[in-house]
Coordinates of C-alpha atoms and ligand atoms in Angstrom, one line a residue:
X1 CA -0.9 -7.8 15.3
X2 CA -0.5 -11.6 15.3
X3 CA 2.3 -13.1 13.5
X4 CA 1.6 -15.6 11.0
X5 CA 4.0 -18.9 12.8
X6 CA 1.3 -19.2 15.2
X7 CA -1.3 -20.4 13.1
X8 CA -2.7 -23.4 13.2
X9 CA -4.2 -25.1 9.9
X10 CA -8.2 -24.3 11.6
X11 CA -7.0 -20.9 12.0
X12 CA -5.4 -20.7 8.6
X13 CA -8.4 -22.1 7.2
X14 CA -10.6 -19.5 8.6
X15 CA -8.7 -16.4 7.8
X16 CA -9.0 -17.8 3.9
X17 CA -12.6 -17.9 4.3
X18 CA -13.0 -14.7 6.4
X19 CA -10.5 -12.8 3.2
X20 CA -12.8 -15.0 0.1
X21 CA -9.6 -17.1 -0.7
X22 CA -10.3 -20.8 -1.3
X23 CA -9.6 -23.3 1.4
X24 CA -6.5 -25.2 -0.2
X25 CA -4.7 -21.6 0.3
X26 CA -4.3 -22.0 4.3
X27 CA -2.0 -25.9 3.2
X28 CA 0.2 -23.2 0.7
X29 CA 0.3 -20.7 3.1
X30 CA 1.9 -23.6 6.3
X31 CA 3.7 -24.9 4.0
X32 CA 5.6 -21.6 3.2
X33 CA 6.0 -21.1 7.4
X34 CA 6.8 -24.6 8.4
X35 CA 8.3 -26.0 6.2
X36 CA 10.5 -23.3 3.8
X37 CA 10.6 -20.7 7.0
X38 CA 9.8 -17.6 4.6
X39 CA 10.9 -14.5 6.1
X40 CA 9.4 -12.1 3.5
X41 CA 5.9 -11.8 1.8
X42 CA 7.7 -12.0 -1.8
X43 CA 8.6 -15.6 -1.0
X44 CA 5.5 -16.8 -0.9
X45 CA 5.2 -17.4 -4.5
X46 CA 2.0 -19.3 -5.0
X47 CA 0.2 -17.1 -3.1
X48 CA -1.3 -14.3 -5.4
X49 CA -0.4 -11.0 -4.3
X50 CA -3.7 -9.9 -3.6
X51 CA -4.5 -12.2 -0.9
X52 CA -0.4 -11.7 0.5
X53 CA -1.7 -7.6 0.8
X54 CA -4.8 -8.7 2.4
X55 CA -2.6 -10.5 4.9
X56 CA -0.5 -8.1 5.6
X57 CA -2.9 -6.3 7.0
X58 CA -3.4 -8.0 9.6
X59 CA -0.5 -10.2 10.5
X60 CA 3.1 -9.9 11.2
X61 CA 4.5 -12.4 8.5
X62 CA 7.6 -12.4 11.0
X63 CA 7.9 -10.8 14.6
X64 CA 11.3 -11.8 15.5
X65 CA 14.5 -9.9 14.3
X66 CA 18.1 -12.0 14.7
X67 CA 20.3 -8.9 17.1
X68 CA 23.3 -11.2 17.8
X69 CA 24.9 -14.6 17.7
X70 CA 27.7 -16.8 19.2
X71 CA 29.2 -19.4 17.9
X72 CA 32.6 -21.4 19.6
X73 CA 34.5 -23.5 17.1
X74 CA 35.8 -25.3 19.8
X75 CA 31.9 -26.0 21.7
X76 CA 29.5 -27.0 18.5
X77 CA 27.1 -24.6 19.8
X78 CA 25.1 -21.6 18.3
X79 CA 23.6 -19.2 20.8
X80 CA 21.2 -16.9 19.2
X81 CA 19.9 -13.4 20.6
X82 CA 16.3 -12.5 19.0
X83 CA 14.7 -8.8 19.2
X84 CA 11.0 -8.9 19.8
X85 CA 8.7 -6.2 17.9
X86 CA 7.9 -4.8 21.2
X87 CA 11.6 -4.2 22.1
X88 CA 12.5 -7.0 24.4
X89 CA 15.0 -9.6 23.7
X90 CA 15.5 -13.3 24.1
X91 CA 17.6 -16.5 23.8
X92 CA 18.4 -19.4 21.5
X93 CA 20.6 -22.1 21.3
X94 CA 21.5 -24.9 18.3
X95 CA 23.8 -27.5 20.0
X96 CA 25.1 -29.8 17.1
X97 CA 26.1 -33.5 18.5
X98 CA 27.3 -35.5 15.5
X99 CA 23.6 -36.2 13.8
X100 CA 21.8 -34.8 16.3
X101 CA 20.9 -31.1 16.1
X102 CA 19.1 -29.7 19.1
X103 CA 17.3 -26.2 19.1
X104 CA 16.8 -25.2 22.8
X105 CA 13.6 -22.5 22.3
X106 CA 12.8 -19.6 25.1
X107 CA 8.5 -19.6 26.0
X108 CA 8.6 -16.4 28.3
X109 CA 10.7 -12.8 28.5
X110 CA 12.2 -13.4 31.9
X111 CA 10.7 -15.7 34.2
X112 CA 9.1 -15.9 37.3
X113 CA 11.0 -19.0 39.3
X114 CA 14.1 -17.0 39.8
X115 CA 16.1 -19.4 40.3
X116 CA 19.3 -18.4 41.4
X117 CA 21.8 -20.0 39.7
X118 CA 20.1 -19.0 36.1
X119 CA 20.2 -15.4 34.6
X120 CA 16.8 -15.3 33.4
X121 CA 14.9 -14.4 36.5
X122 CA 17.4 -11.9 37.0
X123 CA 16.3 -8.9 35.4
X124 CA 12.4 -9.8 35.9
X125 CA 9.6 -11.3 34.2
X126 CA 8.1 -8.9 31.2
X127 CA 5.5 -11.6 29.5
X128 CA 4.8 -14.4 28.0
X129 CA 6.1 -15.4 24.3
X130 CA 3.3 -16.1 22.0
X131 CA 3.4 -19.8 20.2
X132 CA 4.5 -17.4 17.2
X133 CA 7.5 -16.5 19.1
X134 CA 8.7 -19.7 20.2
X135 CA 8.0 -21.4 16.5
X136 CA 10.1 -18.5 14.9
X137 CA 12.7 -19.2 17.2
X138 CA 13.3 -23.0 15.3
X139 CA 12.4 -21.7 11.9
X140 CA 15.1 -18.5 11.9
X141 CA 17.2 -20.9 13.2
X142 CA 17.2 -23.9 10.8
X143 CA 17.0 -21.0 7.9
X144 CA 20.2 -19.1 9.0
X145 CA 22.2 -22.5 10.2
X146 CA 21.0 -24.5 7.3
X147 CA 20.5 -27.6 9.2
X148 CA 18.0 -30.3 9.7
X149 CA 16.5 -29.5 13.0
X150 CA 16.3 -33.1 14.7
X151 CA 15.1 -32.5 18.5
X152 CA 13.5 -29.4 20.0
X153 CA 14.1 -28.8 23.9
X154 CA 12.1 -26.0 26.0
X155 CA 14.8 -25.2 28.0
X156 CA 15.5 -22.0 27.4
X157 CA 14.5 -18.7 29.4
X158 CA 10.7 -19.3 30.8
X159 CA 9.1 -21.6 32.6
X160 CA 7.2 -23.5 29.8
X161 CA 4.2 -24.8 31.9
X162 CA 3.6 -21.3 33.5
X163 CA 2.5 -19.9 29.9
X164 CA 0.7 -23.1 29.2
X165 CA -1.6 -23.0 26.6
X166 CA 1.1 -21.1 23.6
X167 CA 3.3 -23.6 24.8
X168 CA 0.7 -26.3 24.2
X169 CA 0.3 -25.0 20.7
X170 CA 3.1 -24.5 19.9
X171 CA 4.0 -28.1 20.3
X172 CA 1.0 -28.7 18.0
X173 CA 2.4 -26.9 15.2
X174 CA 5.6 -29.0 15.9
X175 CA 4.1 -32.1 15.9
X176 CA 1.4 -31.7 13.4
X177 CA 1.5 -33.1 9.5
X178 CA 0.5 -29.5 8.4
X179 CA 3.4 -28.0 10.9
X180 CA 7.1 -29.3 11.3
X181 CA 6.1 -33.1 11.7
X182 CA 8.4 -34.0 14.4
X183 CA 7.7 -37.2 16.5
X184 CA 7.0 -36.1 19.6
X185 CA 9.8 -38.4 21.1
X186 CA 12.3 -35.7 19.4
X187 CA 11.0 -33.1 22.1
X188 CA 11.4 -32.2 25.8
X189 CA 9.9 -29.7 27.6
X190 CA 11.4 -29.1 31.1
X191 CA 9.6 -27.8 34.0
X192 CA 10.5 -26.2 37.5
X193 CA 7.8 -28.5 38.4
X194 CA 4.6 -26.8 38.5
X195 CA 2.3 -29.4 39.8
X196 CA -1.4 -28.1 38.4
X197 CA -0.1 -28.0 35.1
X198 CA 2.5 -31.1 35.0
X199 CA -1.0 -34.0 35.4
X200 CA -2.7 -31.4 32.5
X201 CA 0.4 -31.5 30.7
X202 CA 1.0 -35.0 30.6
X203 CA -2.6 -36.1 30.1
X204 CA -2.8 -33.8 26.9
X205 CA -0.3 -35.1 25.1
X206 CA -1.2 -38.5 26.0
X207 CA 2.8 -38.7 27.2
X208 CA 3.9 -38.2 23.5
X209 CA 6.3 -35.2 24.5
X210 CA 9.3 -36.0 26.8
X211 CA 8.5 -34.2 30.3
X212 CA 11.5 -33.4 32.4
X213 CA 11.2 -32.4 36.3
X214 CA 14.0 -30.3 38.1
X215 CA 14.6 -31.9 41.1
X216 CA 17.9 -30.2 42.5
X217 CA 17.1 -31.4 45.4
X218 CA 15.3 -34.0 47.5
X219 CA 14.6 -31.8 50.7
X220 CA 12.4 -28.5 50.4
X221 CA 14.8 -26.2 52.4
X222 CA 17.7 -27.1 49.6
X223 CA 15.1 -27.3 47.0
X224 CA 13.8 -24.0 47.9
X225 CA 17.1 -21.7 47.3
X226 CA 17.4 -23.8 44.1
X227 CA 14.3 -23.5 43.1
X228 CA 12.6 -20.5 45.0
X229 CA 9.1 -22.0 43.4
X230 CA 9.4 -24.9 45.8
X231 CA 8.2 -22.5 48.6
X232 CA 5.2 -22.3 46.5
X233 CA 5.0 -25.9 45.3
X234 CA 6.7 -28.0 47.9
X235 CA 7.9 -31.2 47.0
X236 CA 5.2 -33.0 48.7
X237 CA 2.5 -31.6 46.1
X238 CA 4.8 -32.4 43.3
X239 CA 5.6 -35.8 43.8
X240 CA 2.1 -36.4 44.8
X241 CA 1.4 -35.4 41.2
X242 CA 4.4 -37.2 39.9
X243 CA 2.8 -40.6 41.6
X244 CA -0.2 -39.6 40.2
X245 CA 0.8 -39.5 36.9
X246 CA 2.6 -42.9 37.2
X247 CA 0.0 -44.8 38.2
X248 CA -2.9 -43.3 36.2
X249 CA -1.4 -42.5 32.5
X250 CA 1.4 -45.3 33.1
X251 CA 4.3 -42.3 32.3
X252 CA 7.9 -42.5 33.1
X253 CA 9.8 -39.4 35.1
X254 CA 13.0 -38.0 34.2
X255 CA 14.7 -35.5 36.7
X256 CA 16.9 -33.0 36.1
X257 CA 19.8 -32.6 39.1
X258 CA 22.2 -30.0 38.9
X259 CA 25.4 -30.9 40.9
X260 CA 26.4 -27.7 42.8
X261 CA 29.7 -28.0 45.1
X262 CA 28.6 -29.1 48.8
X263 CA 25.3 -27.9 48.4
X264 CA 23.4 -30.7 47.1
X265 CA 26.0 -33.5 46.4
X266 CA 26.8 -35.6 49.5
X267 CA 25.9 -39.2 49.9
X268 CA 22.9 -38.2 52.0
X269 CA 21.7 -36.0 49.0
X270 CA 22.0 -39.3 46.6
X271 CA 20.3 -41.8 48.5
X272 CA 17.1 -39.3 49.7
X273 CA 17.0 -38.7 45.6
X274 CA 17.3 -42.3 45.1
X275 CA 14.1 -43.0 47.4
X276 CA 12.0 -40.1 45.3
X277 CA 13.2 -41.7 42.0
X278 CA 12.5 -45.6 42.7
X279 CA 8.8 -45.9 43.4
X280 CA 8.2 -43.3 40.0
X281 CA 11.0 -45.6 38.0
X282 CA 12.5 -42.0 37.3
X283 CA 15.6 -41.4 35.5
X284 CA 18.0 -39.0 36.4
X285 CA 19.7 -37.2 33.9
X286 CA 22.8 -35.3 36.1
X287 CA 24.5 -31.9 35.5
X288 CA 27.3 -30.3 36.5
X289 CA 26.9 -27.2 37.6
X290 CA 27.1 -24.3 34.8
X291 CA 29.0 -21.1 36.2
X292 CA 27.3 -17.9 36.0
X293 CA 29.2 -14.3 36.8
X294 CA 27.2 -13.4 39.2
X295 CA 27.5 -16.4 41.6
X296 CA 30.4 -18.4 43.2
X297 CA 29.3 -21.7 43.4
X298 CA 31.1 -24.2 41.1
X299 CA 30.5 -27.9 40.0
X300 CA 31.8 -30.4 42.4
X301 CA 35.3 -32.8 41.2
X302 CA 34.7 -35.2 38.6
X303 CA 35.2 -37.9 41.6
X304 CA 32.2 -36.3 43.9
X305 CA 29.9 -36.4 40.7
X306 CA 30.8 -40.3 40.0
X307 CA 30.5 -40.9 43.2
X308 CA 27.1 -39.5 43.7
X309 CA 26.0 -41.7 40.3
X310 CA 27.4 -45.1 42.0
X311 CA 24.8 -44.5 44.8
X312 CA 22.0 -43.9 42.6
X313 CA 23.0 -47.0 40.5
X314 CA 23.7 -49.0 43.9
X315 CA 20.2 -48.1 44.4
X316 CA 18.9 -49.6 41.4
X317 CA 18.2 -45.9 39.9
X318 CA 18.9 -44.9 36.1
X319 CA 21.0 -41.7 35.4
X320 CA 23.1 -40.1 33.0
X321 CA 25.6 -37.6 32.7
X322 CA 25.4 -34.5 31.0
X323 CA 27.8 -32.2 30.0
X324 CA 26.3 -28.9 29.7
X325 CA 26.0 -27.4 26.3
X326 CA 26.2 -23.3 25.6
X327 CA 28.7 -23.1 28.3
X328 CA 31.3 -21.7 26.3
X329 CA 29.1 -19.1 24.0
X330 CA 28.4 -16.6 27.2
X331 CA 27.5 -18.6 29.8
X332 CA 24.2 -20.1 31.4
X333 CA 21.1 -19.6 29.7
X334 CA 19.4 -16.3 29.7
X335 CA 23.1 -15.0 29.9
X336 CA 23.3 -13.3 27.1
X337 CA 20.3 -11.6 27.0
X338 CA 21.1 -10.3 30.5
X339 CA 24.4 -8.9 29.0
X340 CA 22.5 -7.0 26.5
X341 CA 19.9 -5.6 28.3
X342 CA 22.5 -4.6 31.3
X343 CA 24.1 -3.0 28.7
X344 CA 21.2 -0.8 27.8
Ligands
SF4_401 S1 16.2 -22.3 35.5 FE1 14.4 -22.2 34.3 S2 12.8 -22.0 35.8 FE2 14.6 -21.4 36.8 S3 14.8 -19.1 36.5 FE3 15.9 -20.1 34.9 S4 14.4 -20.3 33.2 FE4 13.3 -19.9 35.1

Protein backbone atom coordinates (compact mmCIF):
# COMPACT_ATOMS: atom_id res chain seq x y z
CA UNK A 1 0.00 0.00 0.00
CA UNK A 2 1.07 3.61 -1.02
CA UNK A 3 0.77 6.31 1.43
CA UNK A 4 -1.14 9.24 0.56
CA UNK A 5 2.14 12.23 1.01
CA UNK A 6 3.44 10.87 -2.11
CA UNK A 7 0.91 12.10 -4.32
CA UNK A 8 1.26 14.30 -6.72
CA UNK A 9 -1.84 16.57 -7.89
CA UNK A 10 -1.87 14.18 -11.56
CA UNK A 11 -1.91 11.30 -9.39
CA UNK A 12 -4.54 12.79 -7.07
CA UNK A 13 -6.51 13.69 -9.83
CA UNK A 14 -6.65 10.25 -11.28
CA UNK A 15 -7.38 8.30 -8.25
CA UNK A 16 -10.69 10.77 -8.00
CA UNK A 17 -11.53 9.80 -11.41
CA UNK A 18 -10.59 6.10 -11.19
CA UNK A 19 -13.12 6.20 -7.40
CA UNK A 20 -16.20 8.58 -9.55
CA UNK A 21 -15.30 11.57 -7.20
CA UNK A 22 -15.13 14.97 -9.01
CA UNK A 23 -11.85 16.46 -9.92
CA UNK A 24 -11.75 19.55 -7.50
CA UNK A 25 -11.55 16.62 -4.68
CA UNK A 26 -7.73 15.67 -5.42
CA UNK A 27 -6.94 20.19 -4.56
CA UNK A 28 -9.14 19.27 -0.96
CA UNK A 29 -7.47 16.17 -0.52
CA UNK A 30 -3.32 18.15 -0.99
CA UNK A 31 -4.51 20.57 0.73
CA UNK A 32 -5.31 18.39 3.83
CA UNK A 33 -1.49 16.53 3.37
CA UNK A 34 0.54 19.61 2.51
CA UNK A 35 -0.62 22.03 3.97
CA UNK A 36 -2.66 20.95 7.47
CA UNK A 37 -0.38 17.57 7.73
CA UNK A 38 -3.61 15.44 8.69
CA UNK A 39 -2.59 12.39 10.43
CA UNK A 40 -6.10 10.70 10.62
CA UNK A 41 -8.89 10.14 7.98
CA UNK A 42 -11.47 12.03 10.48
CA UNK A 43 -9.56 15.20 9.78
CA UNK A 44 -10.25 15.42 6.57
CA UNK A 45 -13.51 17.13 6.95
CA UNK A 46 -14.54 18.14 3.48
CA UNK A 47 -14.05 15.02 2.24
CA UNK A 48 -17.34 12.92 2.49
CA UNK A 49 -16.79 9.86 4.21
CA UNK A 50 -17.63 7.72 1.43
CA UNK A 51 -14.89 8.66 -0.84
CA UNK A 52 -12.31 8.81 2.77
CA UNK A 53 -13.45 4.63 3.01
CA UNK A 54 -12.81 4.25 -0.60
CA UNK A 55 -9.31 5.64 0.10
CA UNK A 56 -8.57 3.79 2.71
CA UNK A 57 -8.64 1.05 0.79
CA UNK A 58 -5.97 1.57 -0.86
CA UNK A 59 -3.63 3.99 0.74
CA UNK A 60 -1.83 4.47 3.89
CA UNK A 61 -3.15 8.00 4.91
CA UNK A 62 0.12 7.93 7.06
CA UNK A 63 3.10 5.33 7.01
CA UNK A 64 5.39 6.85 9.47
CA UNK A 65 4.96 6.36 13.34
CA UNK A 66 7.07 9.09 15.74
CA UNK A 67 9.26 6.05 18.23
CA UNK A 68 11.47 8.70 19.96
CA UNK A 69 12.77 12.22 20.11
CA UNK A 70 15.66 14.42 21.46
CA UNK A 71 15.66 17.63 22.17
CA UNK A 72 18.91 19.77 24.09
CA UNK A 73 17.83 23.02 25.70
CA UNK A 74 21.14 24.01 25.53
CA UNK A 75 21.66 23.01 21.32
CA UNK A 76 18.12 24.37 19.56
CA UNK A 77 17.92 21.04 17.93
CA UNK A 78 15.12 18.39 17.60
CA UNK A 79 16.32 14.98 16.54
CA UNK A 80 13.46 12.80 15.60
CA UNK A 81 13.38 8.80 15.33
CA UNK A 82 10.49 7.59 12.87
CA UNK A 83 9.20 3.78 12.66
CA UNK A 84 8.46 2.63 9.19
CA UNK A 85 5.29 0.26 8.60
CA UNK A 86 7.64 -2.35 7.58
CA UNK A 87 9.62 -2.19 10.91
CA UNK A 88 12.66 -0.21 10.12
CA UNK A 89 13.54 3.03 11.56
CA UNK A 90 14.95 6.36 10.55
CA UNK A 91 16.21 9.92 11.39
CA UNK A 92 15.13 13.46 11.65
CA UNK A 93 16.40 16.64 12.69
CA UNK A 94 14.70 20.42 13.24
CA UNK A 95 17.59 22.72 13.89
CA UNK A 96 16.01 26.13 14.98
CA UNK A 97 18.53 29.28 14.21
CA UNK A 98 16.77 32.44 15.26
CA UNK A 99 14.12 32.63 12.15
CA UNK A 100 15.44 30.10 10.39
CA UNK A 101 13.94 26.58 10.92
CA UNK A 102 15.73 23.81 9.07
CA UNK A 103 14.19 20.15 8.74
CA UNK A 104 17.15 17.83 7.82
CA UNK A 105 14.99 14.73 5.98
CA UNK A 106 16.48 10.97 5.62
CA UNK A 107 15.87 9.46 1.54
CA UNK A 108 17.14 5.89 2.22
CA UNK A 109 17.15 3.05 5.35
CA UNK A 110 20.93 2.89 5.61
CA UNK A 111 23.05 3.77 2.90
CA UNK A 112 25.34 2.39 0.60
CA UNK A 113 28.63 5.03 0.71
CA UNK A 114 29.65 3.87 4.07
CA UNK A 115 31.36 6.39 4.85
CA UNK A 116 33.23 5.95 7.87
CA UNK A 117 32.94 8.65 9.89
CA UNK A 118 28.90 8.59 9.67
CA UNK A 119 26.69 5.83 11.44
CA UNK A 120 24.37 5.26 8.68
CA UNK A 121 26.24 2.86 6.55
CA UNK A 122 26.98 1.16 9.56
CA UNK A 123 24.41 -1.32 10.05
CA UNK A 124 23.81 -1.72 6.15
CA UNK A 125 21.58 -0.52 3.52
CA UNK A 126 17.81 -2.05 3.74
CA UNK A 127 16.01 0.27 0.90
CA UNK A 128 15.07 3.10 -0.38
CA UNK A 129 12.42 5.64 1.36
CA UNK A 130 9.53 6.30 -0.90
CA UNK A 131 8.86 10.28 -1.69
CA UNK A 132 5.88 9.51 0.89
CA UNK A 133 8.46 8.79 3.44
CA UNK A 134 10.63 11.62 3.07
CA UNK A 135 7.49 14.27 2.75
CA UNK A 136 6.05 12.74 6.14
CA UNK A 137 9.26 13.24 7.69
CA UNK A 138 8.61 17.55 7.27
CA UNK A 139 4.96 17.27 7.75
CA UNK A 140 5.13 15.15 11.33
CA UNK A 141 7.60 17.41 12.08
CA UNK A 142 6.12 20.96 11.56
CA UNK A 143 2.69 19.23 13.15
CA UNK A 144 4.36 18.09 16.46
CA UNK A 145 7.02 21.20 16.73
CA UNK A 146 4.40 23.68 15.66
CA UNK A 147 6.79 25.66 13.59
CA UNK A 148 7.01 27.28 10.23
CA UNK A 149 9.30 25.02 8.38
CA UNK A 150 11.64 27.63 6.47
CA UNK A 151 14.52 25.47 4.67
CA UNK A 152 14.54 21.70 3.99
CA UNK A 153 18.11 20.01 3.72
CA UNK A 154 18.63 16.20 2.46
CA UNK A 155 21.15 15.49 4.65
CA UNK A 156 20.15 12.99 6.62
CA UNK A 157 20.81 9.12 6.38
CA UNK A 158 20.84 8.18 2.41
CA UNK A 159 22.52 9.18 -0.25
CA UNK A 160 19.73 11.31 -1.99
CA UNK A 161 20.92 10.94 -5.68
CA UNK A 162 21.34 7.08 -5.36
CA UNK A 163 17.29 6.79 -4.95
CA UNK A 164 16.89 9.46 -7.58
CA UNK A 165 13.63 9.67 -8.91
CA UNK A 166 11.46 9.65 -5.02
CA UNK A 167 13.87 12.14 -4.34
CA UNK A 168 13.10 14.07 -7.49
CA UNK A 169 9.47 13.94 -6.51
CA UNK A 170 9.64 14.51 -3.54
CA UNK A 171 11.16 17.87 -4.16
CA UNK A 172 8.21 18.39 -6.52
CA UNK A 173 5.71 18.14 -3.96
CA UNK A 174 7.94 20.65 -2.02
CA UNK A 175 8.17 23.08 -4.42
CA UNK A 176 4.88 22.86 -6.11
CA UNK A 177 1.72 25.48 -5.54
CA UNK A 178 -0.51 22.37 -4.89
CA UNK A 179 2.44 20.90 -2.33
CA UNK A 180 4.37 22.96 0.41
CA UNK A 181 5.37 25.91 -1.93
CA UNK A 182 8.75 26.39 -0.86
CA UNK A 183 11.21 28.40 -3.16
CA UNK A 184 13.54 26.09 -4.21
CA UNK A 185 16.46 28.41 -2.89
CA UNK A 186 15.09 27.23 0.77
CA UNK A 187 16.39 23.65 -0.16
CA UNK A 188 19.66 21.65 -0.37
CA UNK A 189 20.23 18.37 -1.23
CA UNK A 190 23.74 17.04 -0.55
CA UNK A 191 25.46 14.39 -2.40
CA UNK A 192 28.55 11.98 -1.92
CA UNK A 193 29.01 13.01 -5.42
CA UNK A 194 27.52 10.55 -7.72
CA UNK A 195 28.56 11.87 -10.99
CA UNK A 196 25.71 10.24 -13.51
CA UNK A 197 23.11 11.63 -11.48
CA UNK A 198 24.69 15.17 -10.25
CA UNK A 199 24.51 16.63 -14.54
CA UNK A 200 20.65 14.82 -14.44
CA UNK A 201 20.15 16.42 -11.18
CA UNK A 202 21.12 19.71 -11.94
CA UNK A 203 19.67 20.01 -15.41
CA UNK A 204 16.17 18.87 -14.02
CA UNK A 205 15.75 21.41 -11.77
CA UNK A 206 17.05 23.92 -14.00
CA UNK A 207 19.55 24.69 -10.80
CA UNK A 208 16.50 25.85 -8.75
CA UNK A 209 17.51 23.43 -5.73
CA UNK A 210 20.82 24.22 -3.86
CA UNK A 211 23.25 21.12 -4.81
CA UNK A 212 25.99 20.47 -2.37
CA UNK A 213 29.15 18.16 -3.26
CA UNK A 214 31.27 16.42 -0.43
CA UNK A 215 34.58 16.95 -1.20
CA UNK A 216 36.61 15.83 2.05
CA UNK A 217 39.29 15.72 0.19
CA UNK A 218 41.20 16.83 -2.94
CA UNK A 219 43.26 13.60 -3.59
CA UNK A 220 41.41 10.09 -4.26
CA UNK A 221 43.48 8.03 -1.80
CA UNK A 222 42.18 10.56 1.26
CA UNK A 223 39.03 10.94 -0.52
CA UNK A 224 38.59 7.33 -0.74
CA UNK A 225 38.60 6.36 3.18
CA UNK A 226 36.31 9.36 3.50
CA UNK A 227 34.29 8.58 1.08
CA UNK A 228 34.64 4.85 0.15
CA UNK A 229 32.39 5.76 -3.13
CA UNK A 230 35.34 7.64 -4.48
CA UNK A 231 36.85 4.22 -5.34
CA UNK A 232 33.86 4.00 -7.53
CA UNK A 233 33.56 7.59 -8.70
CA UNK A 234 37.06 8.95 -8.57
CA UNK A 235 37.45 12.50 -8.44
CA UNK A 236 38.49 12.87 -11.90
CA UNK A 237 34.80 11.70 -13.18
CA UNK A 238 33.33 13.98 -10.74
CA UNK A 239 34.82 17.13 -11.37
CA UNK A 240 34.70 16.41 -14.93
CA UNK A 241 30.96 16.51 -14.36
CA UNK A 242 31.21 19.41 -11.98
CA UNK A 243 33.11 21.50 -15.08
CA UNK A 244 30.55 20.26 -17.02
CA UNK A 245 27.80 21.59 -15.33
CA UNK A 246 29.58 24.94 -15.00
CA UNK A 247 29.99 25.64 -18.27
CA UNK A 248 26.88 24.22 -19.89
CA UNK A 249 23.84 25.23 -17.24
CA UNK A 250 26.02 28.24 -15.86
CA UNK A 251 25.59 26.59 -12.03
CA UNK A 252 27.56 27.46 -9.07
CA UNK A 253 29.39 24.52 -6.74
CA UNK A 254 29.31 24.38 -3.15
CA UNK A 255 31.54 21.75 -1.35
CA UNK A 256 31.11 20.27 1.72
CA UNK A 257 34.79 19.68 3.73
CA UNK A 258 34.81 17.99 6.85
CA UNK A 259 37.93 19.03 8.87
CA UNK A 260 39.25 15.79 10.52
CA UNK A 261 42.54 16.14 12.78
CA UNK A 262 45.81 15.54 10.46
CA UNK A 263 43.96 13.70 8.05
CA UNK A 264 42.84 16.11 5.68
CA UNK A 265 43.79 19.66 7.17
CA UNK A 266 47.40 20.62 6.36
CA UNK A 267 48.28 23.54 4.12
CA UNK A 268 48.91 21.08 1.32
CA UNK A 269 45.27 19.81 1.71
CA UNK A 270 43.96 23.68 1.37
CA UNK A 271 45.65 24.84 -1.51
CA UNK A 272 45.10 21.33 -3.73
CA UNK A 273 41.20 22.16 -2.59
CA UNK A 274 41.66 25.70 -3.56
CA UNK A 275 42.80 24.63 -7.24
CA UNK A 276 39.56 22.22 -7.52
CA UNK A 277 37.34 25.08 -6.26
CA UNK A 278 38.68 28.18 -8.45
CA UNK A 279 38.05 27.25 -12.05
CA UNK A 280 34.18 25.93 -10.76
CA UNK A 281 33.89 29.37 -8.64
CA UNK A 282 32.90 26.82 -5.79
CA UNK A 283 32.24 27.72 -2.38
CA UNK A 284 33.26 25.90 0.41
CA UNK A 285 31.11 25.55 3.26
CA UNK A 286 33.77 23.93 6.23
CA UNK A 287 33.00 21.49 9.08
CA UNK A 288 34.50 20.47 11.94
CA UNK A 289 34.60 17.24 12.39
CA UNK A 290 31.40 15.70 14.37
CA UNK A 291 32.56 12.81 16.85
CA UNK A 292 31.01 9.50 16.55
CA UNK A 293 31.51 6.55 19.37
CA UNK A 294 32.72 4.34 17.28
CA UNK A 295 35.80 6.25 15.88
CA UNK A 296 38.67 8.31 17.40
CA UNK A 297 39.34 10.90 15.14
CA UNK A 298 38.51 14.45 16.38
CA UNK A 299 38.16 17.97 14.82
CA UNK A 300 41.43 19.75 14.49
CA UNK A 301 42.11 23.30 17.07
CA UNK A 302 40.17 26.16 16.26
CA UNK A 303 43.70 27.71 15.06
CA UNK A 304 44.39 24.70 12.34
CA UNK A 305 40.69 25.28 11.03
CA UNK A 306 41.36 29.22 10.62
CA UNK A 307 44.19 28.55 9.31
CA UNK A 308 43.22 26.24 6.66
CA UNK A 309 40.25 29.14 5.65
CA UNK A 310 43.15 31.94 5.34
CA UNK A 311 44.60 29.77 2.53
CA UNK A 312 41.50 29.21 0.75
CA UNK A 313 40.67 33.01 1.02
CA UNK A 314 44.46 33.84 0.08
CA UNK A 315 43.48 31.92 -2.85
CA UNK A 316 40.69 33.92 -3.85
CA UNK A 317 38.17 30.99 -2.73
CA UNK A 318 34.75 31.55 -0.81
CA UNK A 319 34.02 29.46 2.39
CA UNK A 320 32.24 29.42 5.45
CA UNK A 321 32.18 27.93 8.68
CA UNK A 322 29.84 25.65 10.06
CA UNK A 323 29.25 24.55 13.28
CA UNK A 324 27.65 21.31 13.19
CA UNK A 325 24.12 21.06 14.37
CA UNK A 326 22.50 17.70 16.21
CA UNK A 327 25.80 17.19 17.84
CA UNK A 328 24.58 17.34 21.23
CA UNK A 329 21.07 15.24 20.72
CA UNK A 330 23.06 11.69 20.17
CA UNK A 331 25.67 12.33 18.06
CA UNK A 332 26.29 12.27 14.13
CA UNK A 333 23.58 11.58 11.91
CA UNK A 334 22.12 8.15 11.65
CA UNK A 335 23.35 7.89 15.36
CA UNK A 336 20.40 7.36 16.81
CA UNK A 337 18.90 5.12 14.76
CA UNK A 338 21.97 2.95 15.10
CA UNK A 339 21.51 3.08 18.89
CA UNK A 340 18.06 1.68 18.55
CA UNK A 341 18.42 -0.86 16.32
CA UNK A 342 21.90 -2.07 18.24
CA UNK A 343 19.62 -2.24 20.91
CA UNK A 344 17.28 -4.63 19.29
S1 LIG B 1 27.78 10.67 5.16
FE1 LIG B 1 26.02 10.57 3.81
S2 LIG B 1 26.76 9.38 2.06
FE2 LIG B 1 28.20 8.99 3.71
S3 LIG B 1 27.41 7.11 4.73
FE3 LIG B 1 26.55 8.90 5.79
S4 LIG B 1 24.57 9.20 4.83
FE4 LIG B 1 25.79 7.92 3.44
Amino acid sequence: MKSLYSLNLKEAEGIMESLEAPKYRAAQLLRWLYRVHVRSWDELKNIPKDLRDKLAEKYFLASLELAEEYENAKNPTTKYLFKTHDGHFLESVLIRQGDRKTVCVSTQLGCRVRCPFCASGKSGFFRNLTAGEIIEQIAWIVRKSHCQITNVVFMGMGEPLDNFDEVMKALEILTAPWGFEMGGRKITVSTSGVPEKIYEFVKRTDGRIRLSVSLHSPFDETRSRLIPYNRKYPLKALLATLYKIHEDLKRDITFEYTLIDGMNDSEEDAKAVAKIARPLQAKINLIPYNPIREITWKAPSEEKMKHFRSILEKEKVRSTFRKTAGQEVEGACGQLRLDRVTRR
